[in-house]
Tab-separated table of C-alpha atoms and ligand atoms in Angstrom:
chain	number	residue	atom	x	y	z
A	1	UNK	CA	201.969	-145.582	152.100
A	2	UNK	CA	199.291	-148.138	153.044
A	3	UNK	CA	199.641	-151.836	152.924
A	4	UNK	CA	198.018	-153.295	149.800
A	5	UNK	CA	195.302	-155.883	150.102
A	6	UNK	CA	196.920	-157.735	147.193
A	7	UNK	CA	200.615	-157.576	147.934
A	8	UNK	CA	201.079	-161.116	149.388
A	9	UNK	CA	203.162	-162.182	146.340
A	10	UNK	CA	205.183	-159.072	145.865
A	11	UNK	CA	208.626	-158.586	147.309
A	12	UNK	CA	209.156	-154.965	146.309
A	13	UNK	CA	207.033	-152.043	147.270
A	14	UNK	CA	205.006	-150.343	144.354
A	15	UNK	CA	206.837	-147.422	142.914
A	16	UNK	CA	205.242	-144.184	143.887
A	17	UNK	CA	204.974	-143.199	140.210
A	18	UNK	CA	203.065	-146.361	139.577
A	19	UNK	CA	200.761	-145.636	142.404
A	20	UNK	CA	199.930	-142.233	141.069
A	21	UNK	CA	199.646	-143.553	137.494
A	22	UNK	CA	197.299	-146.429	138.285
A	23	UNK	CA	195.194	-144.558	140.855
A	24	UNK	CA	191.641	-143.664	139.824
A	25	UNK	CA	190.389	-142.422	143.160
A	26	UNK	CA	190.171	-138.779	142.090
A	27	UNK	CA	187.492	-139.958	139.553
A	28	UNK	CA	185.819	-143.047	141.054
A	29	UNK	CA	185.236	-141.478	144.640
A	30	UNK	CA	182.035	-140.382	143.142
A	31	UNK	CA	180.880	-144.007	143.353
A	32	UNK	CA	181.242	-144.226	147.109
A	33	UNK	CA	177.548	-144.520	148.053
A	34	UNK	CA	176.851	-147.102	145.362
A	35	UNK	CA	180.036	-149.045	146.516
A	36	UNK	CA	178.848	-149.053	150.116
A	37	UNK	CA	175.284	-149.870	149.230
A	38	UNK	CA	176.481	-152.738	147.061
A	39	UNK	CA	178.711	-154.050	149.813
A	40	UNK	CA	176.029	-153.965	152.380
A	41	UNK	CA	173.762	-155.944	150.070
A	42	UNK	CA	176.608	-158.428	149.479
A	43	UNK	CA	177.131	-158.750	153.192
A	44	UNK	CA	173.497	-159.453	153.784
A	45	UNK	CA	173.389	-162.087	151.125
A	46	UNK	CA	176.557	-163.733	152.705
A	47	UNK	CA	174.967	-163.841	156.026
A	48	UNK	CA	171.781	-165.197	154.559
A	49	UNK	CA	173.510	-168.036	153.009
A	50	UNK	CA	175.630	-168.594	156.142
A	51	UNK	CA	178.899	-167.749	154.306
A	52	UNK	CA	179.606	-165.337	157.062
A	53	UNK	CA	177.795	-165.144	160.484
A	54	UNK	CA	174.931	-162.734	161.196
A	55	UNK	CA	177.058	-161.104	163.828
A	56	UNK	CA	179.961	-160.415	161.378
A	57	UNK	CA	177.555	-159.062	158.844
A	58	UNK	CA	176.047	-156.606	161.352
A	59	UNK	CA	179.514	-155.401	162.400
A	60	UNK	CA	180.479	-154.909	158.656
A	61	UNK	CA	177.264	-153.046	157.902
A	62	UNK	CA	177.700	-150.763	160.829
A	63	UNK	CA	181.312	-150.049	159.742
A	64	UNK	CA	180.209	-149.404	156.175
A	65	UNK	CA	177.505	-146.943	157.339
A	66	UNK	CA	179.980	-145.163	159.420
A	67	UNK	CA	182.384	-144.773	156.485
A	68	UNK	CA	179.653	-143.394	154.343
A	69	UNK	CA	178.934	-140.760	157.037
A	70	UNK	CA	182.543	-139.830	157.295
A	71	UNK	CA	182.791	-139.356	153.508
A	72	UNK	CA	179.657	-137.343	153.406
A	73	UNK	CA	180.976	-135.041	156.211
A	74	UNK	CA	184.187	-134.634	154.320
A	75	UNK	CA	186.154	-136.376	157.127
A	76	UNK	CA	187.529	-139.239	155.006
A	77	UNK	CA	191.085	-139.108	153.653
A	78	UNK	CA	191.569	-140.148	150.066
A	79	UNK	CA	195.080	-141.335	149.071
A	80	UNK	CA	196.657	-142.484	145.775
A	81	UNK	CA	198.319	-145.444	147.288
A	82	UNK	CA	194.979	-147.142	147.628
A	83	UNK	CA	194.182	-147.139	144.001
A	84	UNK	CA	190.507	-146.817	143.940
A	85	UNK	CA	187.160	-146.347	145.844
A	86	UNK	CA	186.805	-150.134	146.624
A	87	UNK	CA	190.224	-150.340	148.164
A	88	UNK	CA	189.749	-147.156	150.155
A	89	UNK	CA	186.460	-148.377	151.651
A	90	UNK	CA	187.831	-151.843	152.425
A	91	UNK	CA	191.010	-150.546	154.026
A	92	UNK	CA	189.009	-148.037	156.069
A	93	UNK	CA	186.789	-150.862	157.181
A	94	UNK	CA	189.689	-152.786	158.340
A	95	UNK	CA	190.823	-149.887	160.332
A	96	UNK	CA	187.327	-149.373	161.875
A	97	UNK	CA	186.128	-152.901	162.655
A	98	UNK	CA	189.350	-154.912	162.505
A	99	UNK	CA	190.133	-158.191	160.744
A	100	UNK	CA	186.494	-159.185	160.282
A	101	UNK	CA	186.447	-156.476	157.515
A	102	UNK	CA	188.494	-158.903	155.407
A	103	UNK	CA	185.513	-161.226	155.143
A	104	UNK	CA	183.559	-158.667	153.120
A	105	UNK	CA	185.410	-159.466	149.863
A	106	UNK	CA	184.381	-163.135	150.143
A	107	UNK	CA	182.796	-164.468	146.875
A	108	UNK	CA	183.407	-161.295	144.903
A	109	UNK	CA	186.210	-159.354	143.102
A	110	UNK	CA	186.731	-155.794	142.278
A	111	UNK	CA	185.968	-156.715	138.754
A	112	UNK	CA	182.229	-157.562	139.501
A	113	UNK	CA	182.120	-154.927	142.201
A	114	UNK	CA	183.114	-151.992	139.858
A	115	UNK	CA	180.639	-153.363	137.223
A	116	UNK	CA	177.896	-153.222	139.824
A	117	UNK	CA	178.880	-149.738	141.161
A	118	UNK	CA	178.898	-148.243	137.644
A	119	UNK	CA	175.512	-149.800	136.872
A	120	UNK	CA	173.972	-148.519	140.093
A	121	UNK	CA	175.361	-145.077	139.415
A	122	UNK	CA	174.164	-144.943	135.809
A	123	UNK	CA	170.661	-146.217	136.711
A	124	UNK	CA	170.166	-143.258	138.895
A	125	UNK	CA	171.661	-140.733	136.624
A	126	UNK	CA	169.789	-142.074	133.516
A	127	UNK	CA	166.533	-141.511	135.472
A	128	UNK	CA	167.659	-138.044	136.516
A	129	UNK	CA	168.289	-137.267	132.829
A	130	UNK	CA	164.828	-138.627	131.883
A	131	UNK	CA	163.335	-136.291	134.586
A	132	UNK	CA	165.340	-133.363	133.287
A	133	UNK	CA	164.208	-134.086	129.683
A	134	UNK	CA	160.664	-134.131	131.020
A	135	UNK	CA	161.078	-130.669	132.355
A	136	UNK	CA	162.683	-129.468	128.973
A	137	UNK	CA	159.832	-131.013	126.905
A	138	UNK	CA	157.351	-129.265	129.239
A	139	UNK	CA	159.121	-125.852	128.702
A	140	UNK	CA	159.037	-126.360	124.984
A	141	UNK	CA	155.241	-127.108	124.921
A	142	UNK	CA	154.735	-123.992	127.141
A	143	UNK	CA	156.683	-121.890	124.611
A	144	UNK	CA	154.829	-123.451	121.731
A	145	UNK	CA	151.458	-122.860	123.417
A	146	UNK	CA	151.998	-119.125	124.031
A	147	UNK	CA	153.360	-118.473	120.570
A	148	UNK	CA	150.607	-120.301	118.622
A	149	UNK	CA	149.990	-117.166	116.419
A	150	UNK	CA	153.570	-116.663	115.395
A	151	UNK	CA	154.530	-117.418	111.836
A	152	UNK	CA	158.113	-117.569	110.555
A	153	UNK	CA	159.749	-118.849	107.396
A	154	UNK	CA	160.610	-122.386	107.537
A	155	UNK	CA	163.995	-123.096	106.000
A	156	UNK	CA	165.662	-125.698	103.809
A	157	UNK	CA	169.309	-125.235	102.970
A	158	UNK	CA	169.098	-122.187	105.196
A	159	UNK	CA	167.019	-120.519	102.403
A	160	UNK	CA	163.582	-119.433	103.058
A	161	UNK	CA	161.251	-122.209	101.986
A	162	UNK	CA	157.660	-122.138	103.256
A	163	UNK	CA	155.963	-120.332	106.057
A	164	UNK	CA	155.403	-122.384	109.335
A	165	UNK	CA	154.093	-121.782	112.771
A	166	UNK	CA	156.920	-121.055	115.245
A	167	UNK	CA	155.035	-123.566	117.490
A	168	UNK	CA	155.424	-126.223	114.796
A	169	UNK	CA	159.129	-125.528	114.643
A	170	UNK	CA	159.399	-125.665	118.465
A	171	UNK	CA	157.416	-128.930	118.566
A	172	UNK	CA	159.956	-130.494	116.214
A	173	UNK	CA	162.469	-130.164	119.183
A	174	UNK	CA	159.652	-131.730	121.417
A	175	UNK	CA	159.767	-134.734	119.158
A	176	UNK	CA	163.482	-135.011	119.254
A	177	UNK	CA	163.743	-134.775	123.006
A	178	UNK	CA	160.915	-137.302	123.333
A	179	UNK	CA	162.901	-139.736	121.145
A	180	UNK	CA	165.854	-139.003	123.517
A	181	UNK	CA	163.776	-139.902	126.522
A	182	UNK	CA	162.740	-143.129	124.776
A	183	UNK	CA	166.286	-143.923	124.088
A	184	UNK	CA	167.276	-143.426	127.683
A	185	UNK	CA	164.425	-145.526	128.882
A	186	UNK	CA	165.643	-148.234	126.528
A	187	UNK	CA	169.170	-147.979	127.911
A	188	UNK	CA	167.809	-148.479	131.407
A	189	UNK	CA	166.754	-152.074	130.500
A	190	UNK	CA	170.510	-153.028	129.752
A	191	UNK	CA	171.832	-151.020	132.681
A	192	UNK	CA	169.511	-152.561	135.057
A	193	UNK	CA	171.247	-155.932	135.241
A	194	UNK	CA	173.040	-157.104	138.380
A	195	UNK	CA	176.629	-158.460	137.853
A	196	UNK	CA	177.765	-159.116	141.444
A	197	UNK	CA	178.698	-162.810	142.051
A	198	UNK	CA	180.495	-163.161	138.855
A	199	UNK	CA	183.592	-162.736	140.888
A	200	UNK	CA	186.829	-162.253	138.886
A	201	UNK	CA	185.390	-163.840	135.800
A	202	UNK	CA	184.378	-167.480	136.333
A	203	UNK	CA	181.868	-167.268	139.166
A	204	UNK	CA	182.593	-168.532	142.612
A	205	UNK	CA	182.619	-171.724	144.684
A	206	UNK	CA	180.618	-170.254	147.560
A	207	UNK	CA	176.882	-170.986	147.657
A	208	UNK	CA	175.874	-167.431	146.985
A	209	UNK	CA	172.325	-166.367	146.057
A	210	UNK	CA	172.686	-163.656	143.317
A	211	UNK	CA	168.887	-163.099	143.100
A	212	UNK	CA	168.762	-162.235	146.813
A	213	UNK	CA	171.530	-159.493	146.250
A	214	UNK	CA	169.615	-158.267	143.132
A	215	UNK	CA	166.395	-157.996	145.090
A	216	UNK	CA	167.959	-155.981	147.829
A	217	UNK	CA	169.469	-153.585	145.227
A	218	UNK	CA	166.301	-153.348	143.206
A	219	UNK	CA	167.714	-154.934	140.071
A	220	UNK	CA	165.052	-156.879	138.060
A	221	UNK	CA	167.557	-159.267	136.462
A	222	UNK	CA	170.974	-160.935	137.178
A	223	UNK	CA	173.681	-161.163	134.440
A	224	UNK	CA	173.710	-164.679	132.909
A	225	UNK	CA	177.407	-165.133	132.083
A	226	UNK	CA	180.206	-164.357	134.514
A	227	UNK	CA	182.751	-163.656	131.907
A	228	UNK	CA	180.444	-161.178	130.055
A	229	UNK	CA	179.354	-159.615	133.270
A	230	UNK	CA	182.841	-158.372	134.184
A	231	UNK	CA	183.811	-157.477	130.670
A	232	UNK	CA	180.587	-155.854	129.342
A	233	UNK	CA	180.612	-152.123	129.034
A	234	UNK	CA	177.931	-152.027	126.240
A	235	UNK	CA	175.541	-150.276	128.675
A	236	UNK	CA	177.934	-147.325	128.861
A	237	UNK	CA	178.544	-147.158	125.122
A	238	UNK	CA	174.739	-147.317	124.640
A	239	UNK	CA	174.231	-144.619	127.173
A	240	UNK	CA	176.854	-142.424	125.544
A	241	UNK	CA	175.396	-142.970	122.134
A	242	UNK	CA	172.052	-141.758	123.473
A	243	UNK	CA	173.785	-138.827	125.201
A	244	UNK	CA	175.487	-137.919	122.024
A	245	UNK	CA	172.225	-137.965	119.975
A	246	UNK	CA	170.632	-135.856	122.613
A	247	UNK	CA	173.540	-133.439	122.486
A	248	UNK	CA	173.085	-133.217	118.695
A	249	UNK	CA	169.527	-131.992	119.329
A	250	UNK	CA	170.711	-129.496	122.004
A	251	UNK	CA	173.371	-128.362	119.641
A	252	UNK	CA	170.975	-127.810	116.699
A	253	UNK	CA	168.694	-125.807	118.908
A	254	UNK	CA	171.748	-123.874	120.147
A	255	UNK	CA	172.897	-123.145	116.485
A	256	UNK	CA	169.336	-121.776	115.743
A	257	UNK	CA	169.370	-119.592	118.696
A	258	UNK	CA	172.876	-118.262	117.810
A	259	UNK	CA	171.588	-117.505	114.301
A	260	UNK	CA	168.222	-116.140	115.362
A	261	UNK	CA	169.709	-113.782	117.916
A	262	UNK	CA	172.100	-112.277	115.364
A	263	UNK	CA	171.252	-108.838	113.891
A	264	UNK	CA	171.097	-110.601	110.558
A	265	UNK	CA	168.012	-112.568	111.777
A	266	UNK	CA	166.741	-110.693	114.804
A	267	UNK	CA	164.131	-113.393	115.412
A	268	UNK	CA	164.784	-113.718	119.164
A	269	UNK	CA	166.567	-111.993	121.981
A	270	UNK	CA	168.213	-113.903	124.649
A	271	UNK	CA	167.433	-112.771	128.224
A	272	UNK	CA	170.170	-110.542	129.638
A	273	UNK	CA	170.545	-112.904	132.518
A	274	UNK	CA	171.601	-115.660	130.074
A	275	UNK	CA	173.870	-113.654	127.779
A	276	UNK	CA	177.340	-112.241	128.254
A	277	UNK	CA	179.117	-109.120	127.116
A	278	UNK	CA	182.374	-108.509	125.347
A	279	UNK	CA	185.370	-107.225	127.283
A	280	UNK	CA	186.236	-104.838	124.454
A	281	UNK	CA	183.167	-104.080	122.497
A	282	UNK	CA	180.586	-102.425	124.570
A	283	UNK	CA	177.575	-102.986	122.346
A	284	UNK	CA	177.976	-106.812	122.296
A	285	UNK	CA	175.498	-109.249	123.736
A	286	UNK	CA	176.793	-112.636	123.141
A	287	UNK	CA	174.816	-115.940	123.042
A	288	UNK	CA	177.553	-117.754	125.069
A	289	UNK	CA	175.217	-120.284	126.633
A	290	UNK	CA	173.929	-121.827	123.382
A	291	UNK	CA	177.529	-121.507	121.930
A	292	UNK	CA	178.850	-123.521	124.901
A	293	UNK	CA	176.137	-126.117	124.569
A	294	UNK	CA	177.067	-126.384	120.914
A	295	UNK	CA	180.709	-126.690	121.868
A	296	UNK	CA	180.209	-129.196	124.631
A	297	UNK	CA	178.317	-131.605	122.245
A	298	UNK	CA	181.793	-132.254	120.777
A	299	UNK	CA	183.075	-133.334	124.161
A	300	UNK	CA	180.305	-135.865	124.545
A	301	UNK	CA	180.998	-137.349	121.150
A	302	UNK	CA	184.609	-137.643	122.125
A	303	UNK	CA	183.552	-139.532	125.317
A	304	UNK	CA	181.652	-141.980	123.111
A	305	UNK	CA	184.502	-142.320	120.722
A	306	UNK	CA	187.020	-142.891	123.673
A	307	UNK	CA	184.747	-145.642	125.083
A	308	UNK	CA	184.384	-147.439	121.636
A	309	UNK	CA	188.071	-147.227	120.996
A	310	UNK	CA	188.995	-148.318	124.427
A	311	UNK	CA	186.730	-151.428	124.186
A	312	UNK	CA	187.261	-152.630	120.552
A	313	UNK	CA	190.470	-154.724	121.005
A	314	UNK	CA	190.032	-155.934	124.545
A	315	UNK	CA	190.239	-159.713	124.980
A	316	UNK	CA	187.685	-161.112	127.441
A	317	UNK	CA	187.303	-160.681	130.408
A	318	UNK	CA	188.357	-157.673	132.665
A	319	UNK	CA	191.388	-155.592	131.524
A	320	UNK	CA	192.652	-152.588	133.435
A	321	UNK	CA	192.008	-150.354	130.316
A	322	UNK	CA	188.375	-150.460	131.440
A	323	UNK	CA	189.097	-148.302	134.339
A	324	UNK	CA	189.147	-145.461	131.822
A	325	UNK	CA	185.411	-145.818	131.342
A	326	UNK	CA	184.487	-143.905	134.309
A	327	UNK	CA	186.160	-140.509	133.439
A	328	UNK	CA	184.358	-140.243	130.075
A	329	UNK	CA	181.017	-141.489	131.491
A	330	UNK	CA	180.990	-138.967	134.325
A	331	UNK	CA	182.079	-136.115	131.972
A	332	UNK	CA	179.096	-136.924	129.625
A	333	UNK	CA	176.612	-137.219	132.421
A	334	UNK	CA	177.645	-133.948	133.873
A	335	UNK	CA	177.722	-132.196	130.589
A	336	UNK	CA	174.274	-133.526	129.375
A	337	UNK	CA	172.590	-132.725	132.760
A	338	UNK	CA	174.198	-129.131	132.727
A	339	UNK	CA	173.135	-128.459	129.148
A	340	UNK	CA	169.469	-129.703	129.606
A	341	UNK	CA	169.232	-127.763	132.904
A	342	UNK	CA	170.397	-124.510	131.469
A	343	UNK	CA	167.957	-124.762	128.641
A	344	UNK	CA	165.035	-125.478	131.083
A	345	UNK	CA	165.979	-122.179	132.772
A	346	UNK	CA	166.664	-120.184	129.731
A	347	UNK	CA	163.886	-121.027	127.206
A	348	UNK	CA	161.026	-119.618	129.171
A	349	UNK	CA	162.822	-116.208	129.230
A	350	UNK	CA	163.444	-116.136	125.581
A	351	UNK	CA	162.102	-113.019	123.847
A	352	UNK	CA	160.402	-113.787	120.614
A	353	UNK	CA	160.326	-110.912	118.076
A	354	UNK	CA	157.009	-111.810	116.450
A	355	UNK	CA	156.989	-108.930	113.997
A	356	UNK	CA	160.423	-109.617	112.655
A	357	UNK	CA	159.498	-113.223	112.101
A	358	UNK	CA	156.217	-112.580	110.339
A	359	UNK	CA	157.879	-109.832	108.181
A	360	UNK	CA	160.488	-112.326	107.107
A	361	UNK	CA	157.783	-114.629	105.659
A	362	UNK	CA	156.702	-111.723	103.190
A	363	UNK	CA	159.978	-111.722	101.233
A	364	UNK	CA	161.509	-114.537	99.289
A	365	UNK	CA	158.676	-116.200	97.304
A	366	UNK	CA	157.539	-118.417	100.170
A	367	UNK	CA	154.249	-118.864	98.395
A	368	UNK	CA	155.660	-120.205	95.085
A	369	UNK	CA	154.728	-123.870	95.939
A	370	UNK	CA	151.180	-122.768	96.715
A	371	UNK	CA	150.842	-120.943	93.468
A	372	UNK	CA	152.019	-124.208	91.730
A	373	UNK	CA	149.496	-126.201	93.704
A	374	UNK	CA	146.831	-123.795	92.669
A	375	UNK	CA	147.628	-124.327	88.966
A	376	UNK	CA	147.637	-128.124	89.567
A	377	UNK	CA	144.079	-127.711	91.102
A	378	UNK	CA	143.076	-126.079	87.795
A	379	UNK	CA	144.239	-129.108	85.912
A	380	UNK	CA	147.834	-128.515	84.976
A	381	UNK	CA	150.418	-131.285	85.658
A	382	UNK	CA	152.715	-130.318	88.583
A	383	UNK	CA	155.958	-130.212	86.565
A	384	UNK	CA	154.324	-127.738	84.110
A	385	UNK	CA	152.961	-125.715	87.019
A	386	UNK	CA	156.401	-125.708	88.617
A	387	UNK	CA	157.904	-124.199	85.423
A	388	UNK	CA	155.148	-121.665	84.891
A	389	UNK	CA	155.651	-120.415	88.520
A	390	UNK	CA	159.419	-120.413	87.978
A	391	UNK	CA	158.862	-117.943	85.154
A	392	UNK	CA	156.553	-115.836	87.231
A	393	UNK	CA	159.312	-115.645	90.039
A	394	UNK	CA	161.906	-114.562	87.315
A	395	UNK	CA	159.573	-111.920	86.346
A	396	UNK	CA	158.829	-110.629	89.777
A	397	UNK	CA	162.501	-110.755	90.741
A	398	UNK	CA	163.007	-108.410	87.797
A	399	UNK	CA	160.337	-106.009	89.003
A	400	UNK	CA	161.544	-106.278	92.583
A	401	UNK	CA	158.165	-107.607	93.697
A	402	UNK	CA	156.768	-110.659	95.458
A	403	UNK	CA	154.244	-112.927	93.610
A	404	UNK	CA	151.250	-111.599	95.561
A	405	UNK	CA	152.378	-108.028	94.687
A	406	UNK	CA	151.956	-108.732	90.929
A	407	UNK	CA	148.626	-107.508	89.338
A	408	UNK	CA	146.002	-110.165	88.266
A	409	UNK	CA	146.873	-109.324	84.656
A	410	UNK	CA	150.587	-109.913	85.201
A	411	UNK	CA	149.904	-113.237	86.935
A	412	UNK	CA	147.484	-114.219	84.099
A	413	UNK	CA	150.253	-113.677	81.582
A	414	UNK	CA	151.915	-116.897	82.969
A	415	UNK	CA	148.663	-118.914	82.865
A	416	UNK	CA	145.235	-118.036	81.676
A	417	UNK	CA	143.866	-120.366	84.347
A	418	UNK	CA	144.804	-117.904	87.087
A	419	UNK	CA	141.835	-116.123	88.608
A	420	UNK	CA	141.194	-113.429	91.321
A	421	UNK	CA	141.058	-116.289	93.967
A	422	UNK	CA	144.838	-116.709	93.493
A	423	UNK	CA	145.434	-113.800	96.077
A	424	UNK	CA	143.883	-115.861	98.898
A	425	UNK	CA	146.083	-118.807	97.864
A	426	UNK	CA	149.170	-116.596	98.175
A	427	UNK	CA	148.335	-115.317	101.540
A	428	UNK	CA	150.742	-116.503	104.293
A	429	UNK	CA	148.174	-117.319	106.973
A	430	UNK	CA	146.098	-119.163	104.385
A	431	UNK	CA	149.210	-121.128	103.370
A	432	UNK	CA	149.706	-122.308	106.994
A	433	UNK	CA	145.987	-123.227	107.530
A	434	UNK	CA	145.714	-125.171	104.391
A	435	UNK	CA	148.513	-127.644	105.516
A	436	UNK	CA	146.262	-129.948	107.340
A	437	UNK	CA	147.975	-133.188	106.311
A	438	UNK	CA	148.825	-135.204	109.463
A	439	UNK	CA	152.000	-133.662	110.988
A	440	UNK	CA	151.719	-130.516	108.839
A	441	UNK	CA	151.839	-126.971	110.196
A	442	UNK	CA	148.155	-125.888	110.274
A	443	UNK	CA	147.082	-124.326	113.651
A	444	UNK	CA	144.600	-127.151	114.094
A	445	UNK	CA	147.347	-129.724	113.762
A	446	UNK	CA	149.837	-127.959	116.010
A	447	UNK	CA	147.407	-127.339	118.808
A	448	UNK	CA	146.386	-130.989	118.667
A	449	UNK	CA	150.092	-132.034	118.802
A	450	UNK	CA	150.613	-129.758	121.760
A	451	UNK	CA	147.666	-131.155	123.517
A	452	UNK	CA	148.675	-134.720	122.973
A	453	UNK	CA	152.170	-133.717	124.227
A	454	UNK	CA	150.577	-132.273	127.394
A	455	UNK	CA	148.675	-135.478	128.048
A	456	UNK	CA	151.758	-137.599	127.519
A	457	UNK	CA	153.867	-135.416	129.787
A	458	UNK	CA	151.064	-135.608	132.459
A	459	UNK	CA	151.187	-139.371	132.397
A	460	UNK	CA	154.969	-139.466	132.672
A	461	UNK	CA	154.813	-137.030	135.675
A	462	UNK	CA	152.266	-139.333	137.391
A	463	UNK	CA	154.516	-142.420	136.670
A	464	UNK	CA	157.453	-140.723	138.277
A	465	UNK	CA	155.399	-139.691	141.351
A	466	UNK	CA	154.206	-143.189	142.040
X	501	LIG	N1	189.553	-149.469	139.599
X	501	LIG	C1	189.336	-150.528	138.809
X	501	LIG	C2	188.362	-150.149	137.556
X	501	LIG	O1	187.829	-149.140	137.591
X	501	LIG	C3	188.573	-151.569	139.618
X	501	LIG	C4	188.746	-153.027	139.195
X	501	LIG	C5	190.072	-153.398	139.359
X	501	LIG	N2	190.346	-154.721	139.079
X	501	LIG	C6	191.551	-155.280	138.991
X	501	LIG	N3	191.644	-156.571	138.771
X	501	LIG	N4	192.623	-154.554	139.103
X	501	LIG	O2	188.366	-150.799	136.671
């Protein structure tokens, strides 16, 4: 058992079960590089402000660099008795450079240290997620571009409603993932605030320069209130909310792929390399990837719920409950990245059954609204036209025909205003192309939307590369 840095006032040793219970090292060791980078910045600031000597700072920094290397080479021993990553690194530093290591913790506390580490970690991961979303949005536009001629039924209540372009349907997901990207960008503003120097909760008596530390660590802003700095986890809640919304989108896409790849729909076929078989039924090809993405969405919502529940009754400022933040945050980050990544790989390989989709638009009276609109153009009020077409649908159902399969005379029996030109109105392709209202499904609109998306993506790629 190692000696604790805080055990001065204790007469009994910590019970091993308490050590195991309070330890978070298995989870927070992931923060090691942020912790070390933060400590190095802190060290440089202490030296700059002559709180420690330049010589001491250089010894500490060399020691910290060496510890980082040991961890990266798998030569570092992690041990429950040292609670968390901060204690591990500090204790290792004492072992490495001697007593001077004890100066590192001047003018800070683990409370502001852990807040800094998590912010550094989440800043990087949020950017990684934005980059992954960029790839996903790109893949969606690719898929949309190569399927511009494919028509399928659009659904409401999962009942065939009106024909739409598959590309229009896909570009709906582009919109969702673009909003997700904006949400993550917005999160970054609140993550990107530097809390170090708030110390335990009240600030410190040392003449520190928090802006100096923030500059080194590339934070545009320092936190304004020391109590808030160590007790604020809004930025995690906000990130998890955005992650949850993004998982909703991935889950809806998954649900559609599960449905669409069923024999009942047959709209798509998943690539063999992204599907799995059954251990008992030889004929099965299961959509496990979308199913798992759909299932994992629930886990991310749970992470958000855990965080909200954990924070809601905490008095200011830091409370140990808050140590539970990291497990749920890391879980959500891993899941979200994994789900976006698998979709980036799978979507380009999706087989689209064009004929089945187009065929599906010819059954189910998808042209009923257009027939009503036609009657309106002949001067009938919409409600009346609606009822007239309703009657025609009832009649066609009896005859086991579609509206466009009725003869002109049959159609005329529902309204004398119907003429030969009705058949063009009832044509699926015509129905699509007439929907030119901004945001509607005409090919012209969808091509313009895809082009605009490409331009936006191009700009984003350039921003990332500069
Ligand atoms: N492992 C702790 C956490 O993650 C670090 C802060 C501990 N602070 C304390 N006063 N015990 O929250």
